[in-house]
Amino acid sequence: MNRSGLLFPGLFATFAISLSVMVFAPYSQIGTLAPDFKEEDGAISDVYPNAVAGLPEVGKRVYVSQGCQACHTQIVRSNLSADIKRGWGARRTVARDYVLEKGAAFGSTRLGPDLSNLGSESWRNEPIGDLDKPAKRDAQWHYLHLYNPLAINKYSIMPAYSHLFEVRKVSGLGSPEALVLPKESAPEAGFEVVPSADAKALVAYLASLNRSHPLKEAGAVSVAQKK
Amino acid sequence: MSEVTAPLHTAQAPVAQISAPVEQDTRPAIDRSIRSVVTSLFATGVVWLLLSTLLSFVSAIKLQYPAFLNYSFLSYGRVTPAADFTLAYGWSALGLIGVAIWVLMRLSKRVAIGKGIACLGVGLWNLGLLIGTVSILVGEMRPFNGLEMPLSSAVLIFAGFSLVALWILLSLRVTESGLSIGALFIVGGLLWFGWSFLTGNLLTSCPSMRGATEQVIATWVSHGFIWLFLAPVALGVAYFLIPKVTGQPLYSGPLGRICFWLYFLVGGLTCMTGLSGGPIPLWLQSVSAAATILLLVPVAGSVFNLLTTASSSPLTKVSPAANFTRFGLVVFVSAAALSAISSFRSVSFAVHFTLFPMGVKLLLLQGFVGMVVFGAIYFIMPRLSGCEWISSSLIKIHFLCAAYGAAMGGAMLVLSGTFAGIDLADSGVAFSQSMQSSAFFYWGRTLSFALLGIAYAAFTLHFLLMVFRIGQPEGEATLLKGSHGH
């Protein structure tokens, strides 16, 4: 090519176009969103989203460090997908949901269910009426599920996160935090399984996941779905 | 087949004479001046390739037997990004840069100087890889798909790249005939990587970049790494190799140039397919989807151009370089077509979060980029080592296992993703049931990594022999078939 002089400016132009369209344009649109709130008589209420803080914040680091995002997403898509019908959320998630998060764990593959709203009471991963749906997914349920997923779902392909737990000798009356385990996954007599600090933080984070607060840009949410 | 029996060197002579009648004698000197840099890139690349294949194999088994090797540092969520990282940033990038250096230096017809800078660069890049891999395995990672390595590792990789790039720029000379199409693609890809990796990592570490925007930037970098760095550089290598090996002029120069500009212009707008359906502006998803479909034009145009060039020479069938490259090109156009299909909105909503995209990535990295690098190494190493590959059987084993492994691995992931996607789109099917219906294909995927392992072991053995200059005497190219088969 005799016009080699055009190569660098030309290539840089394609790069600049890509950077402007793919990065700067969306930044100007969604990068500077502020949390949503209600204002009545000068009083601000109903602020959403709130920053992840305290134990859940530690738990989020555990979540990312364990690589949970390799199999779990935190994105609920619109009704063109089955995400909402599956019970993963009352509405699709939008940019404002994540606006306070540094390093939001979007995930890219669903070998497990979406967890955007895992902490919400209406979250489910079973079809309506399925008898496998647990009565509630409380901390005990999460501990058991993390310690041995097969104890909850015999078809689960989730690995056991037993390294987040300590198997130790029972002393005295035993720890109040000890897991109530079914016979197949229980340790030998005289031993108990207790969650580590990481497991506690992780479960606190999972329980805090709730992106179902109504937002205008996410479309109307019916009252029935909200509850 | 009588012309096939001619040594490969003789067959290329006409091309070389057309392009460089005067300076032919400098070629051995150029090769000597870059030997240590290129060989060290290949050698360290191969180490990462073996590690990555092992990690991928473990990751594939884990999907079938979650309790397999259940140690925290080998959990699925860590071993999978570590396998991806060592494959993309380790083997694919190092191998390609090695090939790119050789091609550019040959084209610029000048003996390279100051290779110490480049060697330091290779060292820094490898240090970055080591830190990145260990960090991911112990859980120090960023939650960005394809950009999990911590910032320290990214900084070292960028520093290493900058030194190598600086060395290339210092040594490169644009000859009177200008840059060939192959060189255009290679230079374009290298520049893109430097620019986007720097910009993206700087932006993501900026505190004001949060939430969806931060993911947008990370996706832009990781998508660009594959589609605008690895893929165009590999394509550029193919543009160089095919005419060189077959002794045929490129079918169409103007088509090649149009494809080059179109590829970078359109390719730069495909980056957000990784976030399709996500919490980003809808127009952004539409632009990416449209661009991904349009990208088929320069990809198919280039592949057509190259395959037509190759088809007119009988050497295509027997030259290892041509065989590997042709296979890679066919996979490239298939992967681009799969990407295009999956960017249609209805398809995207079904398969986006399944293993489908992972299948496309596997096809691109193992089936296209990897195969082109192997082909190029089969061509380059004899010139660097001064001897020919010792066994055409080893090359055949490598080719067959690598080709079937990559094609099967990609196909299994794509099929598994398709079936899972159909089930997941139906909210009446329980989630765990949708995972089971696709699990059948996991067997094929695990097997495909075993095949790839055999292929790469055969290659490594052969490569080591070449490094220690154990091979056939120089002058008689090792071909796949015909009287020169051994």
XYZ file of C-alpha atoms in Angstrom:
713
model
C 0.000 0.000 0.000
C 1.476 3.326 -1.006
C -0.775 5.173 1.392
C 0.784 3.704 4.541
C 0.530 7.170 6.046
C -3.214 6.650 6.278
C -2.856 3.484 8.306
C -2.283 4.941 11.768
C -4.831 7.758 11.583
C -7.314 5.425 9.931
C -6.935 2.718 12.552
C -7.036 5.259 15.325
C -10.271 6.608 13.867
C -11.884 3.144 13.997
C -10.684 2.815 17.584
C -11.981 6.259 18.529
C -15.372 5.503 16.963
C -15.579 2.259 18.915
C -14.563 3.933 22.191
C -17.039 6.772 21.697
C -19.999 4.632 20.679
C -19.398 1.607 22.906
C -18.038 3.296 26.055
C -18.447 7.078 26.275
C -21.975 7.271 24.860
C -23.387 4.709 27.328
C -21.401 6.371 30.128
C -23.071 9.690 29.433
C -26.428 7.930 29.451
C -26.190 5.558 32.426
C -22.867 6.324 34.104
C -24.001 9.270 36.145
C -27.404 8.044 37.316
C -28.252 8.868 40.904
C -30.264 6.707 43.316
C -34.026 7.107 43.123
C -35.909 8.684 46.035
C -39.196 10.215 47.099
C -39.391 13.796 48.272
C -42.346 15.003 50.307
C -42.342 18.340 52.141
C -38.576 18.513 51.854
C -38.147 15.084 53.473
C -36.346 12.467 51.422
C -37.440 8.885 51.799
C -37.439 5.564 49.979
C -33.888 5.899 48.683
C -32.941 3.150 46.266
C -30.446 1.595 45.682
C -28.434 1.697 48.878
C -24.737 0.951 48.995
C -23.781 -2.584 49.975
C -22.164 -2.086 53.379
C -21.166 -3.961 56.491
C -21.197 -7.752 56.521
C -22.836 -8.041 53.066
C -19.985 -5.964 51.643
C -17.472 -8.485 52.994
C -19.739 -11.216 51.661
C -19.687 -9.724 48.196
C -15.906 -10.004 48.165
C -16.250 -13.670 49.174
C -18.808 -14.137 46.373
C -16.443 -12.737 43.741
C -13.394 -14.458 45.200
C -15.089 -17.873 45.149
C -15.992 -17.267 41.492
C -19.758 -17.532 42.012
C -20.184 -15.257 38.967
C -18.860 -18.066 36.748
C -22.255 -19.811 37.070
C -24.660 -17.232 38.497
C -25.782 -14.004 36.899
C -27.244 -10.981 38.634
C -29.200 -9.688 35.655
C -32.943 -10.084 35.215
C -33.920 -9.562 31.586
C -37.181 -8.245 30.217
C -40.217 -10.387 29.489
C -38.743 -11.382 26.118
C -36.953 -13.950 28.254
C -38.443 -16.279 30.852
C -36.401 -14.667 33.670
C -39.364 -12.980 35.361
C -41.697 -15.935 34.823
C -39.125 -18.188 36.427
C -39.452 -16.181 39.617
C -36.007 -14.579 39.543
C -37.407 -11.069 39.875
C -40.545 -8.949 39.697
C -39.076 -6.709 37.012
C -36.047 -6.498 34.763
C -32.944 -5.000 36.306
C -31.741 -1.656 34.970
C -28.548 0.371 35.161
C -29.750 2.285 38.242
C -29.885 -0.967 40.233
C -26.087 -1.236 40.099
C -25.140 2.418 40.124
C -23.485 2.317 43.564
C -21.617 -0.944 43.015
C -17.927 -1.023 42.208
C -17.310 -4.353 40.480
C -20.906 -5.489 40.101
C -20.979 -9.281 39.725
C -23.031 -9.450 36.527
C -21.867 -12.931 35.589
C -22.098 -14.266 32.054
C -23.287 -17.864 32.301
C -26.199 -19.496 34.044
C -25.225 -22.946 35.157
C -27.148 -21.949 38.249
C -30.114 -19.588 38.640
C -29.977 -15.797 38.544
C -29.403 -14.318 42.003
C -30.357 -10.639 41.499
C -33.208 -10.966 43.976
C -32.204 -14.007 46.005
C -32.856 -12.141 49.248
C -36.410 -11.268 48.255
C -39.106 -13.451 49.785
C -40.787 -14.043 46.460
C -37.618 -15.372 44.813
C -37.992 -18.898 43.514
C -36.195 -21.239 41.154
C -38.942 -23.815 40.849
C -42.050 -23.731 38.646
C -45.173 -22.619 40.495
C -46.599 -25.481 42.506
C -43.338 -27.468 42.469
C -43.051 -29.439 45.705
C -39.259 -29.045 45.662
C -39.564 -25.357 46.573
C -38.335 -24.910 50.148
C -40.686 -23.187 52.569
C -38.114 -20.453 53.030
C -34.542 -19.807 52.030
C -33.162 -18.569 55.326
C -29.576 -18.542 56.581
C -29.777 -22.189 57.687
C -30.961 -23.183 54.209
C -28.084 -21.272 52.586
C -25.510 -22.818 54.925
C -26.737 -26.316 54.178
C -26.875 -25.549 50.460
C -23.347 -24.175 50.423
C -21.997 -27.012 52.566
C -23.596 -29.754 50.497
C -25.824 -28.747 47.553
C -26.729 -32.389 46.919
C -28.454 -32.544 50.295
C -30.952 -30.027 48.909
C -31.171 -30.977 45.260
C -29.882 -34.379 44.213
C -29.383 -33.154 40.623
C -27.413 -30.061 41.601
C -24.152 -29.495 39.714
C -23.019 -26.855 42.202
C -19.764 -27.785 43.919
C -19.796 -28.118 47.709
C -18.229 -25.093 49.404
C -17.288 -27.185 52.426
C -14.019 -25.259 52.707
C -16.065 -22.320 53.977
C -17.036 -24.411 57.008
C -15.173 -25.806 59.943
C -15.681 -29.378 61.125
C -14.725 -29.427 64.791
C -15.136 -31.417 67.946
C -18.238 -30.612 69.920
C -17.365 -28.961 73.205
C -19.923 -28.504 75.940
C -23.433 -28.129 74.546
C -22.118 -27.531 71.059
C -22.215 -24.347 68.997
C -25.605 -22.717 68.460
C -24.405 -22.025 64.910
C -23.793 -25.693 64.117
C -25.509 -26.876 60.937
C -28.445 -29.232 61.225
C -27.386 -31.782 58.659
C -29.205 -34.763 57.165
C -27.641 -38.102 58.024
C -25.732 -38.556 54.730
C -23.776 -35.325 55.057
C -23.387 -35.237 58.849
C -19.894 -35.523 60.338
C -19.023 -38.427 62.632
C -20.440 -38.468 66.127
C -18.948 -35.908 68.466
C -18.205 -33.459 65.638
C -20.127 -30.466 64.373
C -20.031 -28.255 61.285
C -19.954 -24.500 61.833
C -19.841 -21.735 59.226
C -16.606 -19.735 58.954
C -16.570 -15.930 58.998
C -16.448 -16.017 55.184
C -19.536 -18.251 55.011
C -21.438 -15.943 57.354
C -20.523 -12.898 55.305
C -21.417 -14.661 52.056
C -24.839 -15.684 53.367
C -25.430 -12.141 54.642
C -24.646 -10.891 51.132
C -26.936 -13.439 49.474
C -29.743 -12.505 51.847
C -29.216 -8.815 51.032
C -29.699 -9.300 47.273
C -32.926 -7.588 46.365
C -33.407 -5.463 43.282
C -37.185 -5.480 43.219
C -37.750 -1.879 44.375
C -39.984 -0.348 41.695
C -38.203 1.953 39.276
C -39.907 3.950 36.570
C -37.466 3.009 33.821
C -37.884 -0.712 34.593
C -41.564 -0.566 33.697
C -44.600 -0.890 35.903
C -44.544 -3.627 38.514
C -47.887 -5.079 39.457
C -48.746 -5.006 43.157
C -49.114 -8.768 43.197
C -45.577 -9.223 41.872
C -44.129 -6.715 44.267
C -45.248 -8.625 47.309
C 1.751 -34.923 -7.857
C 5.251 -34.617 -9.262
C 5.556 -30.936 -8.379
C 4.569 -31.825 -4.834
C 7.816 -33.641 -4.308
C 9.729 -30.395 -4.746
C 11.056 -29.052 -1.454
C 8.935 -26.338 0.063
C 11.721 -23.766 -0.118
C 12.014 -24.086 -3.867
C 8.294 -23.758 -4.243
C 8.320 -20.389 -2.552
C 11.178 -19.008 -4.499
C 9.059 -17.294 -7.197
C 7.140 -15.291 -4.608
C 10.269 -14.246 -2.815
C 11.868 -13.194 -6.076
C 8.950 -11.004 -6.992
C 8.912 -9.196 -3.670
C 12.614 -8.977 -2.888
C 14.966 -9.587 -5.761
C 17.925 -7.859 -4.142
C 17.745 -8.554 -0.456
C 17.087 -12.274 -0.372
C 20.337 -12.972 1.361
C 19.342 -11.000 4.411
C 16.652 -13.516 5.355
C 18.901 -15.851 7.385
C 20.402 -12.804 9.089
C 16.933 -11.475 9.948
C 15.952 -14.886 11.298
C 19.065 -14.998 13.471
C 18.389 -11.537 14.835
C 14.917 -12.463 16.074
C 15.465 -16.131 16.889
C 15.737 -15.800 20.658
C 12.735 -13.479 21.006
C 10.431 -15.508 18.763
C 11.486 -18.872 20.213
C 11.011 -17.647 23.778
C 7.526 -16.392 22.883
C 6.626 -19.766 21.372
C 8.193 -21.765 24.189
C 6.517 -19.854 27.017
C 3.294 -19.826 25.004
C 3.371 -23.628 24.795
C 3.799 -23.898 28.574
C 0.659 -21.774 29.060
C -1.142 -23.834 26.428
C -0.451 -27.072 28.314
C -1.471 -25.518 31.626
C -4.624 -24.072 30.100
C -5.598 -27.408 28.543
C -5.141 -29.130 31.885
C -7.230 -26.491 33.666
C -9.928 -26.682 30.964
C -10.014 -30.445 31.301
C -10.471 -30.156 35.069
C -13.162 -27.508 34.553
C -14.989 -29.740 32.028
C -14.923 -32.774 34.355
C -16.221 -30.627 37.200
C -19.417 -29.905 35.310
C -20.085 -33.633 35.256
C -18.651 -34.521 38.651
C -18.831 -31.430 40.860
C -16.987 -33.268 43.653
C -13.925 -33.905 41.441
C -10.794 -32.294 42.975
C -12.921 -30.226 45.310
C -10.212 -27.898 46.617
C -10.946 -24.224 47.069
C -8.245 -23.136 44.579
C -9.581 -25.546 41.951
C -13.277 -24.767 42.346
C -15.169 -24.375 39.072
C -15.507 -20.613 39.527
C -11.730 -20.208 39.736
C -10.385 -22.907 37.472
C -12.604 -21.813 34.555
C -11.447 -18.163 34.391
C -7.863 -19.344 35.010
C -8.124 -21.687 32.019
C -9.552 -18.892 29.859
C -6.898 -16.436 30.998
C -3.956 -18.760 30.343
C -5.358 -19.674 26.936
C -6.190 -16.160 25.729
C -3.467 -14.052 27.355
C -0.943 -16.900 27.576
C -0.792 -19.185 24.575
C -2.906 -17.309 22.004
C -1.381 -13.878 22.585
C 2.240 -14.977 23.057
C 2.168 -17.411 20.137
C 0.542 -14.874 17.846
C 2.920 -12.087 18.815
C 5.844 -14.428 18.112
C 4.466 -15.197 14.671
C 3.625 -11.532 14.073
C 7.190 -10.467 14.869
C 8.616 -12.991 12.435
C 6.216 -11.971 9.676
C 6.750 -8.226 10.169
C 10.537 -8.543 10.287
C 10.577 -10.683 7.168
C 8.382 -8.122 5.413
C 10.462 -5.155 6.490
C 13.611 -6.915 5.224
C 15.813 -5.508 7.940
C 17.891 -7.127 10.645
C 16.342 -6.416 14.034
C 18.353 -4.572 16.642
C 18.206 -4.274 20.428
C 16.393 -7.514 21.118
C 17.121 -7.128 24.843
C 14.100 -4.812 25.095
C 11.860 -7.461 23.548
C 13.219 -10.224 25.792
C 12.506 -8.070 28.829
C 9.006 -7.514 27.466
C 8.417 -11.245 27.077
C 9.624 -11.747 30.645
C 7.309 -9.083 32.051
C 4.321 -10.460 30.133
C 5.018 -13.943 31.506
C 5.382 -12.568 35.017
C 2.010 -10.886 34.566
C 0.529 -14.212 33.465
C 2.004 -16.025 36.454
C 0.703 -13.449 38.928
C -2.663 -13.360 37.178
C -3.107 -17.142 37.169
C -2.097 -17.590 40.804
C -4.297 -14.646 41.811
C -7.355 -16.077 40.060
C -6.795 -19.495 41.612
C -6.564 -18.029 45.116
C -9.605 -15.854 44.433
C -8.031 -12.437 43.869
C -10.002 -11.600 40.766
C -12.204 -8.985 39.204
C -15.811 -9.945 38.429
C -15.359 -9.139 34.734
C -15.898 -11.944 32.259
C -12.690 -12.341 30.254
C -10.872 -9.681 32.285
C -10.616 -11.439 35.650
C -6.895 -10.921 36.205
C -6.105 -8.375 38.921
C -4.803 -4.967 37.956
C -1.202 -5.826 38.922
C -1.190 -8.606 36.356
C -2.774 -6.357 33.713
C -0.114 -3.696 34.340
C 2.708 -6.214 33.856
C 1.111 -7.607 30.696
C 0.729 -4.106 29.305
C 4.312 -3.179 30.226
C 5.564 -6.346 28.529
C 3.488 -5.629 25.451
C 4.705 -2.031 25.274
C 8.346 -3.115 25.280
C 7.763 -5.720 22.571
C 5.739 -3.224 20.525
C 8.451 -0.571 20.944
C 11.029 -3.035 19.681
C 8.868 -3.900 16.682
C 8.401 -0.203 15.853
C 12.150 0.453 16.161
C 13.006 -2.461 13.899
C 10.142 -2.188 11.457
C 10.686 -0.506 8.150
C 7.959 0.046 5.642
C 9.430 -1.014 2.317
C 8.733 0.794 -0.921
C 5.964 -1.591 -1.820
C 4.202 -0.597 1.415
C 2.575 -2.857 3.951
C 1.011 -6.044 2.649
C -2.555 -6.895 3.641
C -1.257 -9.436 6.126
C 0.893 -6.776 7.771
C -2.072 -4.377 7.860
C -4.183 -6.823 9.841
C -1.282 -7.644 12.156
C -0.372 -4.018 12.860
C -4.059 -3.155 13.277
C -4.594 -5.920 15.820
C -1.471 -5.087 17.808
C -2.356 -1.384 17.963
C -5.931 -2.188 18.957
C -4.748 -4.332 21.840
C -2.379 -1.668 23.127
C -4.975 1.092 22.936
C -7.975 -0.776 24.271
C -6.183 -2.689 27.034
C -4.665 0.530 28.368
C -7.847 2.604 28.042
C -10.087 -0.110 29.449
C -7.968 -0.933 32.466
C -7.463 2.743 33.277
C -11.188 3.413 33.011
C -12.268 0.419 35.117
C -9.889 1.426 37.887
C -11.412 4.893 37.899
C -13.617 5.186 41.054
C -16.383 7.021 39.203
C -16.869 4.092 36.814
C -19.356 1.858 38.556
C -22.041 -0.709 38.036
C -23.221 -1.250 34.488
C -20.761 1.270 32.985
C -17.830 -0.577 34.481
C -19.121 -3.839 33.016
C -19.576 -2.095 29.666
C -15.896 -1.086 29.677
C -14.703 -4.541 30.755
C -16.828 -6.205 28.079
C -15.470 -3.787 25.501
C -11.893 -4.781 26.419
C -12.433 -8.535 26.658
C -14.540 -8.758 23.501
C -12.027 -6.559 21.672
C -9.178 -8.749 22.892
C -10.576 -11.721 20.976
C -12.277 -10.081 18.007
C -9.996 -7.104 17.392
C -6.617 -8.352 18.545
C -6.326 -12.145 18.346
C -8.642 -12.678 15.366
C -7.288 -9.966 13.016
C -3.651 -10.787 13.844
C -4.331 -14.458 13.101
C -6.103 -13.423 9.908
C -3.109 -11.275 8.984
C -0.806 -14.249 9.516
C -3.053 -16.292 7.226
C -2.855 -13.503 4.604
C 0.916 -13.802 4.777
C 1.201 -17.584 4.974
C -1.217 -18.784 2.308
C 0.438 -16.989 -0.641
C 3.881 -17.745 0.799
C 3.311 -21.472 1.228
C 1.405 -22.066 -1.979
C 3.501 -19.796 -4.150
C 0.348 -18.182 -5.505
C -0.369 -14.438 -5.508
C -3.324 -13.383 -3.376
C -6.581 -13.852 -5.310
C -7.655 -10.240 -4.813
C -5.669 -7.427 -3.250
C -8.471 -4.812 -3.383
C -10.893 -7.233 -1.697
C -8.298 -7.770 1.030
C -7.944 -4.029 1.644
C -11.692 -3.445 1.727
C -12.063 -6.322 4.183
C -9.318 -4.850 6.373
C -10.944 -1.447 6.789
C -14.437 -2.887 7.080
C -13.249 -5.405 9.675
C -11.849 -2.769 12.042
C -14.640 -0.252 11.498
C -17.459 -2.763 12.022
C -15.599 -4.988 14.483
C -15.164 -2.060 16.870
C -18.934 -1.789 17.140
C -19.615 -5.458 17.963
C -18.291 -5.308 21.518
C -21.515 -5.233 23.554
C -22.913 -8.600 22.451
C -21.550 -9.913 25.758
C -24.109 -7.799 27.635
C -27.087 -8.398 25.369
C -30.345 -8.337 27.291
C -28.499 -6.700 30.197
C -29.034 -3.385 31.974
C -27.439 -1.254 29.269
C -29.130 1.046 26.744
C -31.142 -0.854 24.157
C -29.634 1.053 21.231
C -26.197 -0.178 22.304
C -27.350 -3.780 22.091
C -28.918 -3.162 18.692
C -25.764 -1.528 17.300
C -23.660 -4.473 18.502
C -26.076 -7.028 17.099
C -26.202 -5.300 13.707
C -22.413 -4.933 13.629
C -21.931 -8.598 14.537
C -24.069 -9.611 11.573
C -22.286 -7.133 9.292
C -18.892 -8.409 10.458
C -19.627 -11.584 8.509
C -18.907 -9.609 5.325
C -15.194 -8.875 5.939
C -14.696 -12.268 7.614
C -16.298 -14.252 4.808
C -14.651 -11.989 2.211
C -11.195 -12.609 3.679
C -11.733 -16.333 4.078
C -13.025 -16.587 0.501
C -10.038 -14.595 -0.731
C -7.565 -16.850 1.060
C -9.202 -20.198 0.347
C -9.482 -19.313 -3.347
C -5.786 -18.442 -3.348
C -4.946 -21.723 -1.640
C -7.136 -23.875 -3.844
C -5.089 -23.195 -6.942
C -1.942 -24.847 -5.600
C -1.292 -28.573 -5.115
C 1.030 -27.673 -2.208
C -1.995 -26.716 -0.138
C -2.807 -30.341 0.518
C 0.615 -31.392 1.749
C 1.965 -28.363 3.554
C 1.305 -28.471 7.310
C 1.158 -24.664 7.433
C -1.494 -24.528 4.712
C -3.571 -27.316 6.259
C -3.653 -25.791 9.716
C -4.363 -22.331 8.326
C -7.149 -23.497 6.012
C -8.846 -25.362 8.831
C -8.549 -22.276 11.027
C -10.118 -20.054 8.377
C -13.118 -22.353 7.951
C -13.616 -22.368 11.731
C -13.291 -18.576 11.805
C -16.090 -18.041 9.337
C -18.230 -20.635 11.182
C -17.662 -18.926 14.534
C -18.487 -15.544 13.007
C -21.671 -17.037 11.539
C -22.671 -18.540 14.901
C -22.052 -15.153 16.524
C -24.186 -13.475 13.891
C -27.037 -15.967 14.362
C -26.915 -15.619 18.131
C -27.125 -11.849 17.931
C -30.673 -11.949 16.560
C -32.828 -10.830 19.435
C -34.969 -13.953 19.787
C -31.967 -16.292 19.565
C -29.917 -14.101 21.863
C -32.553 -14.171 24.583
C -32.516 -17.970 24.501
C -28.817 -18.791 24.295
C -27.062 -15.747 25.728
C -26.433 -16.985 29.275
C -25.868 -20.620 28.260
C -22.608 -22.291 27.212
C -23.251 -21.186 23.597
C -20.970 -18.111 23.754
C -18.295 -20.231 25.433
C -18.506 -22.602 22.453
C -17.991 -19.746 19.996
C -15.009 -18.577 22.048
C -13.540 -22.073 22.065
C -13.920 -22.281 18.276
C -12.205 -18.925 17.861
C -9.313 -19.535 20.230
C -8.609 -23.249 19.739
C -10.042 -23.752 16.257
C -8.977 -20.561 14.522
C -6.266 -18.597 16.344
C -4.527 -21.702 17.725
C -4.540 -23.533 14.404
C -3.137 -20.532 12.523
C -0.369 -20.148 15.108
C 0.481 -23.856 14.828
C 0.532 -23.625 11.049
C 2.820 -20.617 11.219
C 5.129 -22.296 13.735
C 5.439 -25.314 11.421
C 6.556 -22.860 8.768
C 8.775 -20.640 10.908
C 10.667 -23.016 13.207
C 12.647 -24.753 10.423
C 13.892 -21.320 9.366
C 14.888 -20.397 12.909
C 16.412 -23.748 13.839
C 18.065 -24.650 10.579
C 16.528 -28.109 10.458
C 13.208 -29.609 9.399
C 10.505 -31.228 11.545
C 11.507 -34.806 12.234
C 8.200 -36.599 11.829
C 5.261 -35.970 9.564
C 3.277 -38.533 11.604
C 3.545 -36.352 14.691
C 2.267 -33.416 12.655
C -0.616 -35.561 11.393
C -1.535 -36.671 14.922
C -1.377 -33.064 16.057
C -3.532 -31.869 13.196
C -6.208 -34.545 13.478
C -6.531 -34.403 17.282
C -6.465 -30.603 17.364
C -8.975 -30.268 14.525
C -11.425 -32.844 15.866
C -10.892 -31.641 19.449
C -11.586 -27.999 18.658
C -14.499 -28.694 16.325
C -16.101 -31.175 18.693
C -15.521 -29.050 21.812
C -17.065 -26.022 20.115
C -19.971 -28.006 18.670
C -20.766 -29.661 22.010
C -20.846 -26.356 23.877
C -22.954 -24.737 21.162
C -25.409 -27.670 21.111
C -25.546 -27.868 24.883
C -26.217 -24.135 24.991
C -28.931 -24.409 22.360
C -30.793 -27.174 24.187
C -30.418 -25.489 27.563
C -31.555 -22.215 25.978
C -34.725 -23.767 24.569
C -35.545 -25.271 27.974
C -34.702 -22.111 29.903
C -36.995 -20.073 27.677
C -39.892 -22.221 28.904
C -40.659 -21.272 32.485
C -42.570 -24.538 32.928
C -39.315 -26.516 32.784
C -37.560 -26.616 36.153
C -34.096 -25.070 36.134
C -32.260 -28.189 37.234
C -34.078 -30.167 34.541
C -32.854 -27.760 31.865
C -29.309 -28.316 33.092
C -29.735 -32.088 32.878
C -31.040 -32.049 29.315
C -27.873 -30.319 28.175
C -25.556 -32.442 30.322
C -25.337 -35.154 27.658
C -23.074 -32.866 25.645
C -20.653 -32.401 28.529
C -19.238 -35.827 27.730
C -18.282 -34.729 24.266
C -16.740 -31.596 25.638
C -14.616 -33.456 28.198
C -13.515 -35.870 25.470
C -12.644 -32.973 23.195
C -10.263 -31.566 25.803
C -8.651 -34.994 26.075
C -8.137 -34.927 22.284
C -6.729 -31.412 22.458
C -4.400 -32.618 25.221
C -3.038 -35.371 22.951
C -2.647 -32.897 20.086
C -0.752 -30.399 22.200
C 1.455 -33.057 23.784
C 2.465 -34.238 20.296
C 3.179 -30.657 19.281
C 5.168 -29.894 22.428
C 7.392 -32.917 21.916
C 8.004 -31.947 18.313
C 8.605 -28.328 19.210
C 11.145 -29.253 21.888
C 13.056 -31.376 19.384
C 13.176 -28.377 17.060
C 14.389 -26.067 19.796
C 17.279 -28.473 20.375
C 17.748 -28.733 16.616
C 16.886 -32.401 16.387
C 15.273 -32.879 13.007
C 15.686 -33.641 9.343
C 18.502 -31.959 7.458
C 17.644 -28.522 6.147
C 16.260 -28.144 2.662
C 13.690 -30.921 2.531
C 10.449 -29.624 3.983
C 8.467 -32.103 6.058
C 5.179 -32.539 4.231
C 2.045 -34.353 5.257
C 1.653 -36.721 2.307
C 3.498 -37.849 -0.811
C 7.041 -39.137 -1.055
C 8.235 -36.774 1.659
C 6.050 -38.277 4.336
C 8.050 -39.967 7.075
